[in-house]
Amino acid sequence: GAVVSQHPSWVICKSGTSVKIECRSLDFQATTMFWYRQFPKQSLMLMATSNEGSKATYEQGVEKDKFLINHASLTLSTLTVTSAHPEDSSFYICSARDAGGDGSPLHFGNGTRLTVT
Amino acid sequence: GQNIDQPTEMTATEGAIVQINCTYQTSGFNGLFWYQQHAGEAPTFLSYNVLDGLEEKGRFSSFLSRSKGYSYLLLKELQMKDSASYLCAVKDSNYQLIWGAGTKLIIKP
């Protein structure tokens, strides 16, 4: 089945530093990937839609200069949290949909737990 | 606005049956998904409904009524490993996924 690999699984960084999270589709090509954030006991919140070869589409309220998304190939999208602050601590999850049509489910990476100290 | 409602938490007994309901009000409808999410992990796909009726997949079944804006996930022969959050998500007219807050299911022996 379709596999999405996300790295790292967890990261601790100091306030003011930047963190890059990678999301790879291992056995399928993903023209579109999605980045979510999930705070404890809350639902998934879509941050942005990453499109291969073009600029990402950000959801309202998500700062595009703070959360940099690059989707340079059909199998890799990266999310960089720039100048991280403690309030950015969260569970970040990427997902991608294979080419199975509208009914095909999202395949999720295992998530990255970011802690900013 | 768009809204998806699920109970926050449910408790059931090992070996029993539980039904998790989901009601939605969205701008258009292009399918409904159920996902399972264990604590600290990413969601995994369970089922997809786009037409009215029941879809059965092993111990899990999902039902949809588009006229009522209603779905449920039915879990049979509950096992301890079924303790997780269950997320309902609806694809709207723009094919955007709208997520419910999830139902935390607690299984007791």
GROMACS .gro file of C-alpha atoms in nm:
model
  226
    1GLY     CA    1   0.000   0.000   0.000
    2ALA     CA    2   0.089   0.365  -0.022
    3VAL     CA    3   0.345   0.469   0.236
    4VAL     CA    4   0.431   0.818   0.351
    5SER     CA    5   0.750   0.864   0.547
    6GLN     CA    6   0.793   1.165   0.773
    7HIS     CA    7   1.117   1.268   0.942
    8PRO     CA    8   1.207   1.339   1.215
    9SER     CA    9   0.960   1.171   1.449
   10TRP     CA   10   1.033   1.418   1.722
   11VAL     CA   11   1.253   1.720   1.766
   12ILE     CA   12   1.337   1.954   2.049
   13CYS     CA   13   1.474   2.294   1.958
   14LYS     CA   14   1.548   2.623   2.122
   15SER     CA   15   1.332   2.927   2.073
   16GLY     CA   16   1.441   3.129   1.771
   17THR     CA   17   1.586   2.840   1.574
   18SER     CA   18   1.440   2.679   1.262
   19VAL     CA   19   1.330   2.320   1.215
   20LYS     CA   20   1.280   2.133   0.888
   21ILE     CA   21   1.040   1.841   0.858
   22GLU     CA   22   1.049   1.611   0.557
   23CYS     CA   23   0.761   1.420   0.406
   24ARG     CA   24   0.821   1.157   0.141
   25SER     CA   25   0.583   0.936  -0.056
   26LEU     CA   26   0.777   0.611  -0.084
   27ASP     CA   27   0.590   0.410  -0.344
   28PHE     CA   28   0.372   0.658  -0.526
   29GLN     CA   29   0.392   1.003  -0.673
   30ALA     CA   30   0.215   1.279  -0.487
   31THR     CA   31   0.149   1.595  -0.681
   32THR     CA   32  -0.026   1.728  -0.372
   33MET     CA   33   0.067   1.689  -0.009
   34PHE     CA   34  -0.105   1.833   0.293
   35TRP     CA   35   0.044   1.963   0.615
   36TYR     CA   36  -0.157   1.946   0.936
   37ARG     CA   37  -0.099   2.056   1.291
   38GLN     CA   38  -0.265   1.894   1.589
   39PHE     CA   39  -0.265   2.028   1.943
   40PRO     CA   40  -0.338   1.790   2.232
   41LYS     CA   41  -0.695   1.664   2.240
   42GLN     CA   42  -0.784   1.864   1.931
   43SER     CA   43  -0.859   1.768   1.576
   44LEU     CA   44  -0.631   1.797   1.278
   45MET     CA   45  -0.595   2.151   1.152
   46LEU     CA   46  -0.497   2.189   0.788
   47MET     CA   47  -0.211   2.435   0.760
   48ALA     CA   48  -0.134   2.428   0.392
   49THR     CA   49  -0.160   2.235   0.071
   50SER     CA   50   0.170   2.168  -0.096
   51ASN     CA   51   0.171   2.149  -0.475
   52GLU     CA   52   0.465   2.008  -0.666
   53GLY     CA   53   0.640   2.272  -0.867
   54SER     CA   54   0.433   2.563  -0.746
   55LYS     CA   55   0.367   2.771  -0.437
   56ALA     CA   56   0.184   2.619  -0.145
   57THR     CA   57  -0.168   2.726  -0.058
   58TYR     CA   58  -0.196   2.833   0.303
   59GLU     CA   59  -0.505   2.823   0.519
   60GLN     CA   60  -0.634   3.141   0.674
   61GLY     CA   61  -0.434   3.241   0.976
   62VAL     CA   62  -0.125   3.039   0.887
   63GLU     CA   63   0.180   3.259   0.829
   64LYS     CA   64   0.347   3.157   0.506
   65ASP     CA   65   0.672   3.330   0.602
   66LYS     CA   66   0.689   3.135   0.924
   67PHE     CA   67   0.592   2.795   0.786
   68LEU     CA   68   0.792   2.756   0.467
   69ILE     CA   69   0.682   2.477   0.239
   70ASN     CA   70   0.881   2.341  -0.051
   71HIS     CA   71   0.754   2.067  -0.281
   72ALA     CA   72   1.041   2.025  -0.520
   73SER     CA   73   0.965   1.676  -0.646
   74LEU     CA   74   0.675   1.436  -0.680
   75THR     CA   75   0.787   1.245  -0.374
   76LEU     CA   76   0.916   1.509  -0.133
   77SER     CA   77   0.765   1.803   0.049
   78THR     CA   78   0.933   1.990   0.335
   79LEU     CA   79   0.794   2.214   0.605
   80THR     CA   80   1.034   2.452   0.776
   81VAL     CA   81   0.922   2.618   1.097
   82THR     CA   82   1.127   2.936   1.107
   83SER     CA   83   1.215   3.121   1.424
   84ALA     CA   84   1.024   2.870   1.631
   85HIS     CA   85   0.857   2.977   1.955
   86PRO     CA   86   0.712   2.767   2.237
   87GLU     CA   87   0.361   2.820   2.101
   88ASP     CA   88   0.470   2.637   1.784
   89SER     CA   89   0.513   2.321   1.990
   90SER     CA   90   0.269   2.076   1.838
   91PHE     CA   91   0.228   1.753   1.646
   92TYR     CA   92   0.285   1.815   1.274
   93ILE     CA   93   0.155   1.558   1.028
   94CYS     CA   94   0.190   1.540   0.653
   95SER     CA   95  -0.031   1.344   0.420
   96ALA     CA   96  -0.063   1.266   0.053
   97ARG     CA   97  -0.323   1.117  -0.171
   98ASP     CA   98  -0.236   0.863  -0.435
   99ALA     CA   99  -0.388   0.870  -0.783
  100GLY     CA  100  -0.690   0.656  -0.700
  101GLY     CA  101  -0.948   0.927  -0.759
  102ASP     CA  102  -1.175   1.121  -0.524
  103GLY     CA  103  -1.241   0.822  -0.300
  104SER     CA  104  -0.878   0.748  -0.237
  105PRO     CA  105  -0.786   0.816   0.124
  106LEU     CA  106  -0.514   1.034   0.257
  107HIS     CA  107  -0.203   0.846   0.359
  108PHE     CA  108  -0.041   1.002   0.660
  109GLY     CA  109   0.316   1.020   0.774
  110ASN     CA  110   0.383   0.918   1.133
  111GLY     CA  111   0.397   1.278   1.244
  112THR     CA  112   0.663   1.497   1.400
  113ARG     CA  113   0.633   1.607   1.760
  114LEU     CA  114   0.797   1.946   1.789
  115THR     CA  115   0.888   2.089   2.128
  116VAL     CA  116   1.027   2.439   2.140
  117THR     CA  117   1.198   2.532   2.465
  118GLY     CA  118  -2.012   2.769   0.844
  119GLN     CA  119  -1.900   2.414   0.812
  120ASN     CA  120  -1.939   2.187   1.108
  121ILE     CA  121  -1.881   1.825   1.199
  122ASP     CA  122  -2.011   1.691   1.529
  123GLN     CA  123  -1.896   1.377   1.706
  124PRO     CA  124  -1.922   1.276   2.070
  125THR     CA  125  -1.607   1.368   2.259
  126GLU     CA  126  -1.565   1.038   2.438
  127MET     CA  127  -1.727   0.697   2.458
  128THR     CA  128  -1.666   0.393   2.674
  129ALA     CA  129  -1.738   0.033   2.578
  130THR     CA  130  -1.658  -0.317   2.699
  131GLU     CA  131  -1.423  -0.562   2.533
  132GLY     CA  132  -1.617  -0.797   2.306
  133ALA     CA  133  -1.914  -0.563   2.275
  134ILE     CA  134  -2.037  -0.340   1.992
  135VAL     CA  135  -2.013   0.038   1.978
  136GLN     CA  136  -2.154   0.293   1.737
  137ILE     CA  137  -1.985   0.630   1.691
  138ASN     CA  138  -2.204   0.893   1.530
  139CYS     CA  139  -2.105   1.184   1.311
  140THR     CA  140  -2.332   1.461   1.186
  141TYR     CA  141  -2.217   1.721   0.939
  142GLN     CA  142  -2.322   2.051   0.787
  143THR     CA  143  -2.092   2.136   0.499
  144SER     CA  144  -2.102   2.335   0.179
  145GLY     CA  145  -2.154   2.042  -0.052
  146PHE     CA  146  -2.064   1.680  -0.005
  147ASN     CA  147  -1.815   1.466  -0.193
  148GLY     CA  148  -1.761   1.180   0.046
  149LEU     CA  149  -1.707   1.097   0.411
  150PHE     CA  150  -1.403   0.929   0.566
  151TRP     CA  151  -1.343   0.761   0.898
  152TYR     CA  152  -0.992   0.745   1.039
  153GLN     CA  153  -0.849   0.582   1.350
  154GLN     CA  154  -0.582   0.764   1.548
  155HIS     CA  155  -0.394   0.610   1.838
  156ALA     CA  156  -0.249   0.853   2.089
  157GLY     CA  157   0.068   1.016   1.960
  158GLU     CA  158   0.036   0.859   1.618
  159ALA     CA  159  -0.090   0.970   1.279
  160PRO     CA  160  -0.440   0.877   1.161
  161THR     CA  161  -0.497   0.561   0.960
  162PHE     CA  162  -0.774   0.518   0.706
  163LEU     CA  163  -1.073   0.303   0.800
  164SER     CA  164  -1.354   0.367   0.553
  165TYR     CA  165  -1.500   0.585   0.282
  166ASN     CA  166  -1.870   0.645   0.205
  167VAL     CA  167  -2.002   0.851  -0.083
  168LEU     CA  168  -2.338   0.680  -0.142
  169ASP     CA  169  -2.609   0.611   0.114
  170GLY     CA  170  -2.593   0.281   0.290
  171LEU     CA  171  -2.367   0.053   0.484
  172GLU     CA  172  -2.008  -0.036   0.396
  173GLU     CA  173  -1.875  -0.337   0.583
  174LYS     CA  174  -1.510  -0.414   0.628
  175GLY     CA  175  -1.438  -0.689   0.877
  176ARG     CA  176  -1.524  -0.583   1.231
  177PHE     CA  177  -1.580  -0.224   1.120
  178SER     CA  178  -1.879  -0.090   0.927
  179SER     CA  179  -1.966   0.262   0.823
  180PHE     CA  180  -2.308   0.399   0.736
  181LEU     CA  181  -2.407   0.714   0.550
  182SER     CA  182  -2.731   0.905   0.506
  183ARG     CA  183  -2.670   1.210   0.289
  184SER     CA  184  -3.023   1.344   0.332
  185LYS     CA  185  -2.975   1.349   0.709
  186GLY     CA  186  -2.612   1.463   0.704
  187TYR     CA  187  -2.533   1.165   0.921
  188SER     CA  188  -2.285   0.881   0.940
  189TYR     CA  189  -2.187   0.625   1.197
  190LEU     CA  190  -1.895   0.391   1.247
  191LEU     CA  191  -1.984   0.056   1.396
  192LEU     CA  192  -1.718  -0.148   1.570
  193LYS     CA  193  -1.797  -0.509   1.657
  194GLU     CA  194  -1.621  -0.761   1.882
  195LEU     CA  195  -1.428  -0.484   2.045
  196GLN     CA  196  -1.067  -0.546   2.133
  197MET     CA  197  -0.845  -0.352   2.370
  198LYS     CA  198  -0.638  -0.234   2.074
  199ASP     CA  199  -0.947  -0.051   1.942
  200SER     CA  200  -0.895   0.209   2.214
  201ALA     CA  201  -0.819   0.517   2.006
  202SER     CA  202  -0.970   0.834   1.868
  203TYR     CA  203  -1.198   0.801   1.567
  204LEU     CA  204  -1.208   1.095   1.328
  205CYS     CA  205  -1.489   1.173   1.090
  206ALA     CA  206  -1.397   1.387   0.788
  207VAL     CA  207  -1.616   1.519   0.507
  208LYS     CA  208  -1.501   1.633   0.166
  209ASP     CA  209  -1.690   1.949   0.073
  210SER     CA  210  -1.784   2.094  -0.265
  211ASN     CA  211  -1.428   2.222  -0.310
  212TYR     CA  212  -1.293   1.876  -0.227
  213GLN     CA  213  -1.148   2.013   0.094
  214LEU     CA  214  -1.148   1.775   0.389
  215ILE     CA  215  -1.333   1.909   0.692
  216TRP     CA  216  -1.237   1.725   1.009
  217GLY     CA  217  -1.437   1.647   1.318
  218ALA     CA  218  -1.270   1.680   1.656
  219GLY     CA  219  -1.264   1.306   1.700
  220THR     CA  220  -1.425   1.063   1.943
  221LYS     CA  221  -1.201   0.907   2.204
  222LEU     CA  222  -1.307   0.547   2.251
  223ILE     CA  223  -1.210   0.377   2.576
  224ILE     CA  224  -1.236  -0.001   2.588
  225LYS     CA  225  -1.267  -0.165   2.930
  226PRO     CA  226  -1.203  -0.532   2.998
   0.00000   0.00000   0.00000
